[in-house]
Short mmCIF file of C-alpha atoms in Angstrom, two decimals:
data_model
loop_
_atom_site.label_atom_id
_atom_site.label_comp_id
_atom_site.label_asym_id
_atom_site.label_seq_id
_atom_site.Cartn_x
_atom_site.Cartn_y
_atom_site.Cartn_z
CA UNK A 1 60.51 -12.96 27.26
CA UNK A 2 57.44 -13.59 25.20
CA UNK A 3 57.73 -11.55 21.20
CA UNK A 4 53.96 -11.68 21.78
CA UNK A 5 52.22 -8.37 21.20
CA UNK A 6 49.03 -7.33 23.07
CA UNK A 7 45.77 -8.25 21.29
CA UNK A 8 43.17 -6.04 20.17
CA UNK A 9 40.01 -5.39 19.02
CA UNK A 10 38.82 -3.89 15.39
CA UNK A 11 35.69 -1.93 15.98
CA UNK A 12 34.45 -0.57 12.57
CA UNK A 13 33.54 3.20 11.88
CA UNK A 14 31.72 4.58 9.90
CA UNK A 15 33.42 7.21 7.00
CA UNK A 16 31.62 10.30 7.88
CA UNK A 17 30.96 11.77 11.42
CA UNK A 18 29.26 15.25 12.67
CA UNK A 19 30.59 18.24 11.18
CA UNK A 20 32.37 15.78 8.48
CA UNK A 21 31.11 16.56 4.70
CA UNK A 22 30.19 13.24 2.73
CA UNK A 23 31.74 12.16 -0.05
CA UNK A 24 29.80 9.15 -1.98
CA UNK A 25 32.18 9.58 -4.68
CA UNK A 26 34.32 5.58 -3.92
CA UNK A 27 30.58 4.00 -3.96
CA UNK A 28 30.82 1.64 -6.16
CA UNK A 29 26.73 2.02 -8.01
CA UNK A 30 26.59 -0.50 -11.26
CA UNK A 31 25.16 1.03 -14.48
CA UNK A 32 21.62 0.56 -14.83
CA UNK A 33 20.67 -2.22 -16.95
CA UNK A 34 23.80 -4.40 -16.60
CA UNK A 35 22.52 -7.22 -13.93
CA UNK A 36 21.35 -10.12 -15.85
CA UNK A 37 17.85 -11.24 -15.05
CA UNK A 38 17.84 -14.99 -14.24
CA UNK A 39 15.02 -17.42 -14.98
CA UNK A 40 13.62 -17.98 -11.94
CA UNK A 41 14.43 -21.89 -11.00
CA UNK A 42 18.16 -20.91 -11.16
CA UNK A 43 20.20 -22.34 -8.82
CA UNK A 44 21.72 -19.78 -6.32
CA UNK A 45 25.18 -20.44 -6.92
CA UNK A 46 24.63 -19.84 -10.44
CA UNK A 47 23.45 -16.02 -9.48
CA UNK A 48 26.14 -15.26 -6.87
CA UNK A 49 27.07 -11.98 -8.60
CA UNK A 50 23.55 -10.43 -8.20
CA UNK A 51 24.39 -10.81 -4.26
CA UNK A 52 27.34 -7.90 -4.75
CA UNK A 53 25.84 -5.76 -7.72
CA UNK A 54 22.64 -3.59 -7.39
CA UNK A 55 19.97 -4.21 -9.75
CA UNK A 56 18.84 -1.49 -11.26
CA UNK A 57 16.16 0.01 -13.82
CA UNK A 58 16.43 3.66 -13.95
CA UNK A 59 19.55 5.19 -15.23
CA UNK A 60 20.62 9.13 -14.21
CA UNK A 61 18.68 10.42 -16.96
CA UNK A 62 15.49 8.65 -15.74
CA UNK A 63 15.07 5.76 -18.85
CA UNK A 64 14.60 2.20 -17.78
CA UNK A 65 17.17 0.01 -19.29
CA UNK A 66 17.82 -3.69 -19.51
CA UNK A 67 16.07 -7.29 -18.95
CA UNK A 68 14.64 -5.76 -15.39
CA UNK A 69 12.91 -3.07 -17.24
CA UNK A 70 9.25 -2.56 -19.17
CA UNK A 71 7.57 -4.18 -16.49
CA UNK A 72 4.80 -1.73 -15.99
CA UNK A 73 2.37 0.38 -17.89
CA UNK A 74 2.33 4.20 -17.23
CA UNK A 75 -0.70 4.43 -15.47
CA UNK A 76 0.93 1.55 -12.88
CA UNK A 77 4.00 3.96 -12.37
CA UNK A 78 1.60 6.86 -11.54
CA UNK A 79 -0.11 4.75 -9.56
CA UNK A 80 2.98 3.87 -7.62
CA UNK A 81 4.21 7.49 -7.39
CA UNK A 82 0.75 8.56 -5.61
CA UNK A 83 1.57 5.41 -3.07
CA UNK A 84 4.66 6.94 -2.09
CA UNK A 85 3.54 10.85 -1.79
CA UNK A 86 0.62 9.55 -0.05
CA UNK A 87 3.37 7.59 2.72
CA UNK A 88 5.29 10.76 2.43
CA UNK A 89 2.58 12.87 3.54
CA UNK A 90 1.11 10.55 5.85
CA UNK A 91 4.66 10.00 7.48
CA UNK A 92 4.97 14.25 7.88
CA UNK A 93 1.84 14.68 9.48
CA UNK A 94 1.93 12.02 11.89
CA UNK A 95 5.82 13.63 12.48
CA UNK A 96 3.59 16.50 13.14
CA UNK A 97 1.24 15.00 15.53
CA UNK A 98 3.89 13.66 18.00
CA UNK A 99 5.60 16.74 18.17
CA UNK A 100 2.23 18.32 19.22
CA UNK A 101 1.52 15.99 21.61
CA UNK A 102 -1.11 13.67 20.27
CA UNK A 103 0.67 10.61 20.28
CA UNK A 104 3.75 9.27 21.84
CA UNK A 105 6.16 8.36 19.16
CA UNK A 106 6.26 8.28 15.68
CA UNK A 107 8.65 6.47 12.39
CA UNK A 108 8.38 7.49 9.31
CA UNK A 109 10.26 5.93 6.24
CA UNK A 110 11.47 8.65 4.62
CA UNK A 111 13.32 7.76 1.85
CA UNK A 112 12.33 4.15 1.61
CA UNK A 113 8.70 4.60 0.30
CA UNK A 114 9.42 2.21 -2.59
CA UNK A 115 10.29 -0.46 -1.23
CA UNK A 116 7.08 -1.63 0.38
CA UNK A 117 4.70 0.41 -2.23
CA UNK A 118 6.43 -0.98 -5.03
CA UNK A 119 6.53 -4.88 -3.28
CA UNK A 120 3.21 -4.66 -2.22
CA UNK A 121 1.82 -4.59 -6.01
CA UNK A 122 2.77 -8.21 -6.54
CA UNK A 123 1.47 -9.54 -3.43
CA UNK A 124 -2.08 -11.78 -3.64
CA UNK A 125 -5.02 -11.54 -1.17
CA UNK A 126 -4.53 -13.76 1.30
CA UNK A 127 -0.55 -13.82 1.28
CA UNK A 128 0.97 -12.51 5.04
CA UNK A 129 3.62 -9.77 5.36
CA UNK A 130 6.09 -10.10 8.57
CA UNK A 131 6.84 -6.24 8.70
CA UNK A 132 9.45 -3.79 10.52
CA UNK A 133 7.74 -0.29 11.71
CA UNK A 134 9.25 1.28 8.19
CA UNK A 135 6.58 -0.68 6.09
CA UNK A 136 3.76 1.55 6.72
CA UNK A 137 3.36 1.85 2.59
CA UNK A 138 2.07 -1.97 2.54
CA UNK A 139 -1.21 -1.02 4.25
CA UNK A 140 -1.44 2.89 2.51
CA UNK A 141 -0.51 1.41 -0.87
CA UNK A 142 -3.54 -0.91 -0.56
CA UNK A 143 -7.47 -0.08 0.68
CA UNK A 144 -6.15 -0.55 4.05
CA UNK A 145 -8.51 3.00 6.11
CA UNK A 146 -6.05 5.58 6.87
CA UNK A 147 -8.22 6.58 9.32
CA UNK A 148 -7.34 3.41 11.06
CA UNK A 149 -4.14 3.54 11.10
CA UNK A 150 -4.43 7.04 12.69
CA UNK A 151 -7.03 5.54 15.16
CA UNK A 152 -4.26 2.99 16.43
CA UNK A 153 -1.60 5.86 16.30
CA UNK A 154 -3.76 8.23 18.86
CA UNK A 155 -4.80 4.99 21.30
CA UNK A 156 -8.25 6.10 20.69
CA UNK A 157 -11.77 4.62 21.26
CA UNK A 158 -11.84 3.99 17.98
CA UNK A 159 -8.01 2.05 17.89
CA UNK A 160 -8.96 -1.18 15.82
CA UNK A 161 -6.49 -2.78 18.25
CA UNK A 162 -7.90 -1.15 21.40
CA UNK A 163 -4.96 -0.33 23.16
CA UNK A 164 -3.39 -3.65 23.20
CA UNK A 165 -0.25 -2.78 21.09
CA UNK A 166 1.78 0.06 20.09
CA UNK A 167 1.17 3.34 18.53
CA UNK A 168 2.46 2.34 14.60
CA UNK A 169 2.88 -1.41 15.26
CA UNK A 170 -0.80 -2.70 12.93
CA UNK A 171 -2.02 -5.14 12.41
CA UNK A 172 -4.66 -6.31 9.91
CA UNK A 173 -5.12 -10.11 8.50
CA UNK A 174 -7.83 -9.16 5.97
CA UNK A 175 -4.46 -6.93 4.63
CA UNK A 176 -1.88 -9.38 4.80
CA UNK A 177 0.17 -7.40 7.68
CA UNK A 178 0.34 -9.66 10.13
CA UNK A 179 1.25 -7.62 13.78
CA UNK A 180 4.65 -5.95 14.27
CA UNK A 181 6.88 -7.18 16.81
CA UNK A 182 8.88 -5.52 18.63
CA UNK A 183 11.74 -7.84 19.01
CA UNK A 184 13.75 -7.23 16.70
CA UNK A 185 14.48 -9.68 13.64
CA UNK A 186 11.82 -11.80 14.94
CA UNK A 187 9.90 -11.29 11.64
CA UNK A 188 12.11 -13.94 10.22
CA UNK A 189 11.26 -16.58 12.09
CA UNK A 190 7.61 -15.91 11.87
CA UNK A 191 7.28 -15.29 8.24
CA UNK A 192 9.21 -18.65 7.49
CA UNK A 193 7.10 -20.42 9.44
CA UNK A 194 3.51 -19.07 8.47
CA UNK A 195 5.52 -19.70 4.86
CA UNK A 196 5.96 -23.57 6.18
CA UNK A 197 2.35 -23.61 7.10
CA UNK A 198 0.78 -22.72 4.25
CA UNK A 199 3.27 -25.44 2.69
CA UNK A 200 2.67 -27.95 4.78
CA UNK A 201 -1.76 -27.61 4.10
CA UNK A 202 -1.45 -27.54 0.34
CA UNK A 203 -1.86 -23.56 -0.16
CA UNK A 204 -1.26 -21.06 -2.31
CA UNK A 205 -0.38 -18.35 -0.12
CA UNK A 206 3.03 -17.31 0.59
CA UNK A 207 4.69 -14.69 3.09
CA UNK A 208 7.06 -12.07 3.32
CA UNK A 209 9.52 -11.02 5.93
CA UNK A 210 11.25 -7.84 6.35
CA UNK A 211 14.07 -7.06 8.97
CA UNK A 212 16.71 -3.50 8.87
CA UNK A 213 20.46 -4.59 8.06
CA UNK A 214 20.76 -3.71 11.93
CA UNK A 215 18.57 -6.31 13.09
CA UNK A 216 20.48 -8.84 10.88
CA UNK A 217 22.93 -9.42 13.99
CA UNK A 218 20.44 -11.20 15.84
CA UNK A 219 20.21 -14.99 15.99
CA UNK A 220 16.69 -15.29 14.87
CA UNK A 221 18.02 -13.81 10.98
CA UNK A 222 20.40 -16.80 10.96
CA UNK A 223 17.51 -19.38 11.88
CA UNK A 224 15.41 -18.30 9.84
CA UNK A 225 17.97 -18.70 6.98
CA UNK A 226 18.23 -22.18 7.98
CA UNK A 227 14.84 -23.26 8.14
CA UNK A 228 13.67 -21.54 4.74
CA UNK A 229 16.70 -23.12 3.01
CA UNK A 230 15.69 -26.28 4.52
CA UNK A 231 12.95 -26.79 3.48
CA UNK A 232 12.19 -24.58 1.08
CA UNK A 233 10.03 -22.72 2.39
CA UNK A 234 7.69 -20.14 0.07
CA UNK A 235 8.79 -17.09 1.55
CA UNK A 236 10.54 -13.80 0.16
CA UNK A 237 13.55 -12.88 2.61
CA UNK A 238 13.87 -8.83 2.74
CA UNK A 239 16.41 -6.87 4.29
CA UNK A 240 16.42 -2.89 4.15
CA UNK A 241 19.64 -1.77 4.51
CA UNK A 242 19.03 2.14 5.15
CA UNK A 243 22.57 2.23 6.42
CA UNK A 244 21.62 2.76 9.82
CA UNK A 245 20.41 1.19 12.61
CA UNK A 246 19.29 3.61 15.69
CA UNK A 247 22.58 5.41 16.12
CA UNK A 248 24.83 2.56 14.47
CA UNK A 249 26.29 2.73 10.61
CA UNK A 250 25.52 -1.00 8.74
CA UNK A 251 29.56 -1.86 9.06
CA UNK A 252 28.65 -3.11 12.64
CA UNK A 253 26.01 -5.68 11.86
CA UNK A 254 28.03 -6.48 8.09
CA UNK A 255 31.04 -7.04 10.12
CA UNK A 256 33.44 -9.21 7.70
CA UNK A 257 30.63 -9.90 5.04
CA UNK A 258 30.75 -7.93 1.38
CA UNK A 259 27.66 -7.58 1.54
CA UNK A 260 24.16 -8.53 3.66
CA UNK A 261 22.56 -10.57 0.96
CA UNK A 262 25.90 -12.25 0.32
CA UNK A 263 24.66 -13.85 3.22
CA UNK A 264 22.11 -15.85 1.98
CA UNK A 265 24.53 -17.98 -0.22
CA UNK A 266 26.22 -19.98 2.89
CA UNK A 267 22.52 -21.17 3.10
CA UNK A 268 21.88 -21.95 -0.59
CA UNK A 269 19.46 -19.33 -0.92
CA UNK A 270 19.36 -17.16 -3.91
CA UNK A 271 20.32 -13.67 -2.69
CA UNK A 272 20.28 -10.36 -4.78
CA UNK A 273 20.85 -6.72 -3.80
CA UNK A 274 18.35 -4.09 -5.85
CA UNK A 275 18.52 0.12 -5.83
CA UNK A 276 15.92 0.35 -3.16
CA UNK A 277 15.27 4.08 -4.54
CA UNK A 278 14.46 2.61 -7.81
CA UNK A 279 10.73 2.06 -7.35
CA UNK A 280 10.68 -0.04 -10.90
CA UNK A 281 13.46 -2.04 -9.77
CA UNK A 282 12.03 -2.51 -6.29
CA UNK A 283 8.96 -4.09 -8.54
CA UNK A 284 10.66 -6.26 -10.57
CA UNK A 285 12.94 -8.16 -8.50
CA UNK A 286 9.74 -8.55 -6.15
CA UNK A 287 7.88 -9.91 -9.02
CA UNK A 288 10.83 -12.73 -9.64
CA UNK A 289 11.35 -13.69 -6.28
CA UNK A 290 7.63 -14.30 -5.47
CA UNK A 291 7.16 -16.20 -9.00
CA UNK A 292 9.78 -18.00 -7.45
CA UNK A 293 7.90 -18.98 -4.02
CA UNK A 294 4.61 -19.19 -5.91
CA UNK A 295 6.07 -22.12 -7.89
CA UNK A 296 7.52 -23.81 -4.97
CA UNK A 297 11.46 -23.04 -5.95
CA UNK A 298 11.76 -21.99 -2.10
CA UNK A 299 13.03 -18.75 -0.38
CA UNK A 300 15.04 -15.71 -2.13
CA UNK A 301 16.91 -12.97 0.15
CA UNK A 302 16.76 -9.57 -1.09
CA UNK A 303 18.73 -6.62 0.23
CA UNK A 304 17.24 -3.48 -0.41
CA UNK A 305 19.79 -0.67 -0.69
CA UNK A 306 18.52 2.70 0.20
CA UNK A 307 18.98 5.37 3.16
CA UNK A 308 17.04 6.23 5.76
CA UNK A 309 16.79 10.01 5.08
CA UNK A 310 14.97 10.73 8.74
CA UNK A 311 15.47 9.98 12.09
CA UNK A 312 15.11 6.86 13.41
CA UNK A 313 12.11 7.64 15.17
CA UNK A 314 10.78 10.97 16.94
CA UNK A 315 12.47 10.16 20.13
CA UNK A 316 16.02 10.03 17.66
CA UNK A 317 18.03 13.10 16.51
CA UNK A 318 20.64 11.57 14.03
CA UNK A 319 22.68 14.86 14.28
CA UNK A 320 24.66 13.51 17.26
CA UNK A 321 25.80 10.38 14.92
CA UNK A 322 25.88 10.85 11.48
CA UNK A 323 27.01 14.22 8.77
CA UNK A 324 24.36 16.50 8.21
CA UNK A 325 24.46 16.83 4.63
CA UNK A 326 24.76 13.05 4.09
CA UNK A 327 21.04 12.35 3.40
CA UNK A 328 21.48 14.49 0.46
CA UNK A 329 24.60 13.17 -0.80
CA UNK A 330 23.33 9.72 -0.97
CA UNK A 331 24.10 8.59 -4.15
CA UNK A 332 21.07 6.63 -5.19
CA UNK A 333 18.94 10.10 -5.15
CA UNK A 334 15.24 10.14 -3.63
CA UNK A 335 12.48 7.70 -5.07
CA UNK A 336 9.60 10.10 -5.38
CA UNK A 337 11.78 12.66 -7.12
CA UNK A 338 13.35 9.47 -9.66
CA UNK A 339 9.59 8.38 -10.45
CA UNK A 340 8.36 11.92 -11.03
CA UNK A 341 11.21 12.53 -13.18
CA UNK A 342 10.70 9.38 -15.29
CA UNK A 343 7.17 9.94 -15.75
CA UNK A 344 7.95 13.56 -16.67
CA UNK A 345 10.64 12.43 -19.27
CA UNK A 346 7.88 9.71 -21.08
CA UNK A 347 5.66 13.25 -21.23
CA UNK A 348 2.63 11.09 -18.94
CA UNK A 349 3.59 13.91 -15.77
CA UNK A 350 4.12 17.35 -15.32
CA UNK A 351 5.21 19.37 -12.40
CA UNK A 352 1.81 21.12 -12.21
CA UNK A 353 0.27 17.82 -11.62
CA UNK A 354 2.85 16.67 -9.31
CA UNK A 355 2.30 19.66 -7.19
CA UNK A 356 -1.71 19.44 -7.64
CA UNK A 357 -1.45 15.28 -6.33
CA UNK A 358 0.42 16.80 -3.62
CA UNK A 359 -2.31 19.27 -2.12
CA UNK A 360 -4.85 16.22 -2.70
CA UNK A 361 -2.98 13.91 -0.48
CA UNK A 362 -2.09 16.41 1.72
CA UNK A 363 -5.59 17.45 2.23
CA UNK A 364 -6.74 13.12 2.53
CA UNK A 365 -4.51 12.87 5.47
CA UNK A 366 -5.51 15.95 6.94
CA UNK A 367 -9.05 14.87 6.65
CA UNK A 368 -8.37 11.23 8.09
CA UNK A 369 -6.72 13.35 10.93
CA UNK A 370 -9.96 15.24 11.87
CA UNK A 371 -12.01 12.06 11.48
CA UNK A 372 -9.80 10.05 13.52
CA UNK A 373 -9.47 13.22 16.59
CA UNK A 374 -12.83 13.04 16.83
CA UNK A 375 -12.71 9.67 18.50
CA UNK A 376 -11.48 11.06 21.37
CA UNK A 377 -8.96 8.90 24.04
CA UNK A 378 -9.56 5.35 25.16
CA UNK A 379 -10.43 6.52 28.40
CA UNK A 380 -13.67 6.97 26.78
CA UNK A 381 -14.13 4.11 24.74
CA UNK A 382 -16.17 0.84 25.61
CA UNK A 383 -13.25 -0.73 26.66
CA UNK A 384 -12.31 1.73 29.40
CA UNK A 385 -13.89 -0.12 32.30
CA UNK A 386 -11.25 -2.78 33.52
CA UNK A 387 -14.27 -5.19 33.91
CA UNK A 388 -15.12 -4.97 30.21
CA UNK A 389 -11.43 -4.60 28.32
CA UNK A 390 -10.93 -8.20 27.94
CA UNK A 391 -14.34 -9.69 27.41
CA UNK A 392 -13.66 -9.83 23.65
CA UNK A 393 -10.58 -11.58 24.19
CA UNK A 394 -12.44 -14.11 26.98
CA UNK A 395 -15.72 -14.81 24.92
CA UNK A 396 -16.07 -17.26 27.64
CA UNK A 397 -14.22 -16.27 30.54
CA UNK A 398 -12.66 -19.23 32.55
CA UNK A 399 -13.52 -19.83 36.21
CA UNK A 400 -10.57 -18.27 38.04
CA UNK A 401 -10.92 -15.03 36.32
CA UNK A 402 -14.67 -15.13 36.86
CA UNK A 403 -13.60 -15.28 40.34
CA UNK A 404 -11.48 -13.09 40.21
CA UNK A 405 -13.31 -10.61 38.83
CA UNK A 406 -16.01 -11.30 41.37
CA UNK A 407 -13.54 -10.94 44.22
CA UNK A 408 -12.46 -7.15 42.78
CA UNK A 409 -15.89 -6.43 42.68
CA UNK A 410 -16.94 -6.22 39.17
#
């Protein structure tokens, strides 16, 4: 008789269900200030550590501390706080729209704004972002028209991308946002190889991919790893681990691994994990890791660490999965609140102005709104005619659609 037991399964779970009450406490979160900041031709194995820490700037009382700190002036922090309230707002009124009926769906970021505001300040004109549907704050951080993006949102007339891709998925090369796809983890393999292009003609551009922790269980995560380590390829790596992926906690995609940048190091990549709530830490490890692919030291993996604070999108309630209170509890705090706070503390901010930026991007958005609703639907656009919807994409049609067309009578 076989001593042989039955084998099994682990399937991880996450500490805190419905109607459970979170308790952050065991998390380990590093003191501000104590990651070393590495020159930025170090060798990856020689940084290993920063691939289990969090890097971060801000301590609880709001003071920047250590080698990742005094990065930026006070007018560039303010500057970065109005980025985020503006995604904030923008996010809550689109929210708003979809549950009124003007668009289909909607996903916000809430919670994450500085990760993309804060990384989009040391991008370059001309460099390409390979975005996720949470980077919205790369086009409203920059002169990208909110109108625009509202236009695309509503399938209007007026939708720069007339219809030919989802609601929030933009798209804008003279913006460095290069179209979202909606396979997942695909942005990997795409940024590394625009990043190889651009390589391979001599440039000086270099590109930026961004993928949830989720999203890191697909094969094209790994290949891209493998080509960017390869070689070398001038592109920034980012992962945003918000903790959750639709209705699944990160343990599922992390399976066995500490942590997902920890990753990166199988592939001699130089991986680092940053307070993704920490808008001023979000900057600076940005800053280092495209100094890095602007000199041609190849690809750095970053894992943002910071909650998604919303639902996953408007068709998502995360009550059914997750503790009520745990957006709350999160340990890392909110980024808007941290930056207002620091600003407040070096006597540059005030609550009264807070609360008077607030109405003012409040009433932008509301404005872009009413300019973008009077567009009307694509049904009454130029390209509502099915004779006439491609002819921009067919500037000289080929013969068998010519036909074709002929033959349906247009």
């Amino acid at each position: 008789m076989s001593d042989s037991k039955p084998l099994s399964l682990y399937v991880p779970e996450p500490e805190f269900r419905p109607g459970d009450k979170p308790d952050f406490s065991n998390v380990p979160i590093p003191q501000a200030g104590a990651a070393p900041k590495p020159p930025v031709d170090v060798n990856a194995g020689d940084i290993r550590d920063l691939a289990y820490t969090i890097i971060r700037v801000m301590n609880r009382e709001g003071e920047p501390v250590g080698p990742w700190a005094d990065m930026l002036t006070d007018d560039q922090v303010k500057e970065g706080l109005e980025d985020m309230m503006r995604v904030r707002a923008f996010d809550a009124r689109m929210t708003m729209a979809q549950r009124q009926g003007k668009t289909s769906f909607y996903m916000q970021c809430l919670g994450e704004e500085a990760i993309a505001c804060a990384f989009s300040k040391v991008l370059k004109q001309g460099d390409m972002n390979f975005p996720t549907y949470r980077q919205q704050g790369l086009l409203l951080s920059t002169d990208y028209p909110m109108v625009d993006m509202i236009n695309q949102i509503y399938s209007n007339a007026a939708d720069p991308l007339q219809g030919r891709q989802l609601p929030i998925m933009y798209s804008s090369k003279e913006h460095g946002f290069f179209t979202i796809s909606g396979n997942l983890a695909t942005q990997f393999i795409q940024g590394v190889g625009w990043a190889m292009a651009s390589a391979i003609k001599g440039d000086t551009k270099i590109a930026t991919a961004w993928i949830g922790e989720g999203s890191t269980a697909e094969n094209d995560f790994h290949a891209g790893l493998v080509f960017a380590s390869t070689y070398r390829a001038p592109v920034v790596l980012n992962i945003v681990n918000n903790q959750w992926a639709i209705s699944t906690f990160q343990g599922i995609a992390r399976g066995g691994a500490a942590t997902f940048a920890s990753r990166g190091l199988g592939f001699g990549i130089p991986s680092l994990r940053v307070d993704g709530n920490d808008y001023l830490a979000v900057y600076a490890v940005a800053k280092w890791a495209a100094d890095r692919a602007r000199m041609g030291l190849g690809p750095t993996l970053i894992e943002h660490v910071t909650y998604r604070m919303g639902a996953h999108s408007t068709s998502d309630d995360p009550s059914a999965y997750r503790a009520k209170e745990e957006s709350t509890s999160w340990p890392l705090g909110d980024p808007v609140e941290r930056l207002k706070d620091y600003l407040i503390k070096r006597g540059v901010w005030s609550d009264a102005q807070h609360h008077q930026m607030k109405e003012m991007l409040e009433a932008q958005v509301a404005e872009a709104q009413k300019q973008a609703e009077k567009n009307g639907t694509l049904h009454d656009g130029p390209h509502s005619s099915p004779a006439t919807m491609f002819d921009d994409v067919f500037k000289e049609m080929p013969l068998h659609l010519r036909r074709q067309r002929q033959e349906a009578g247009f």
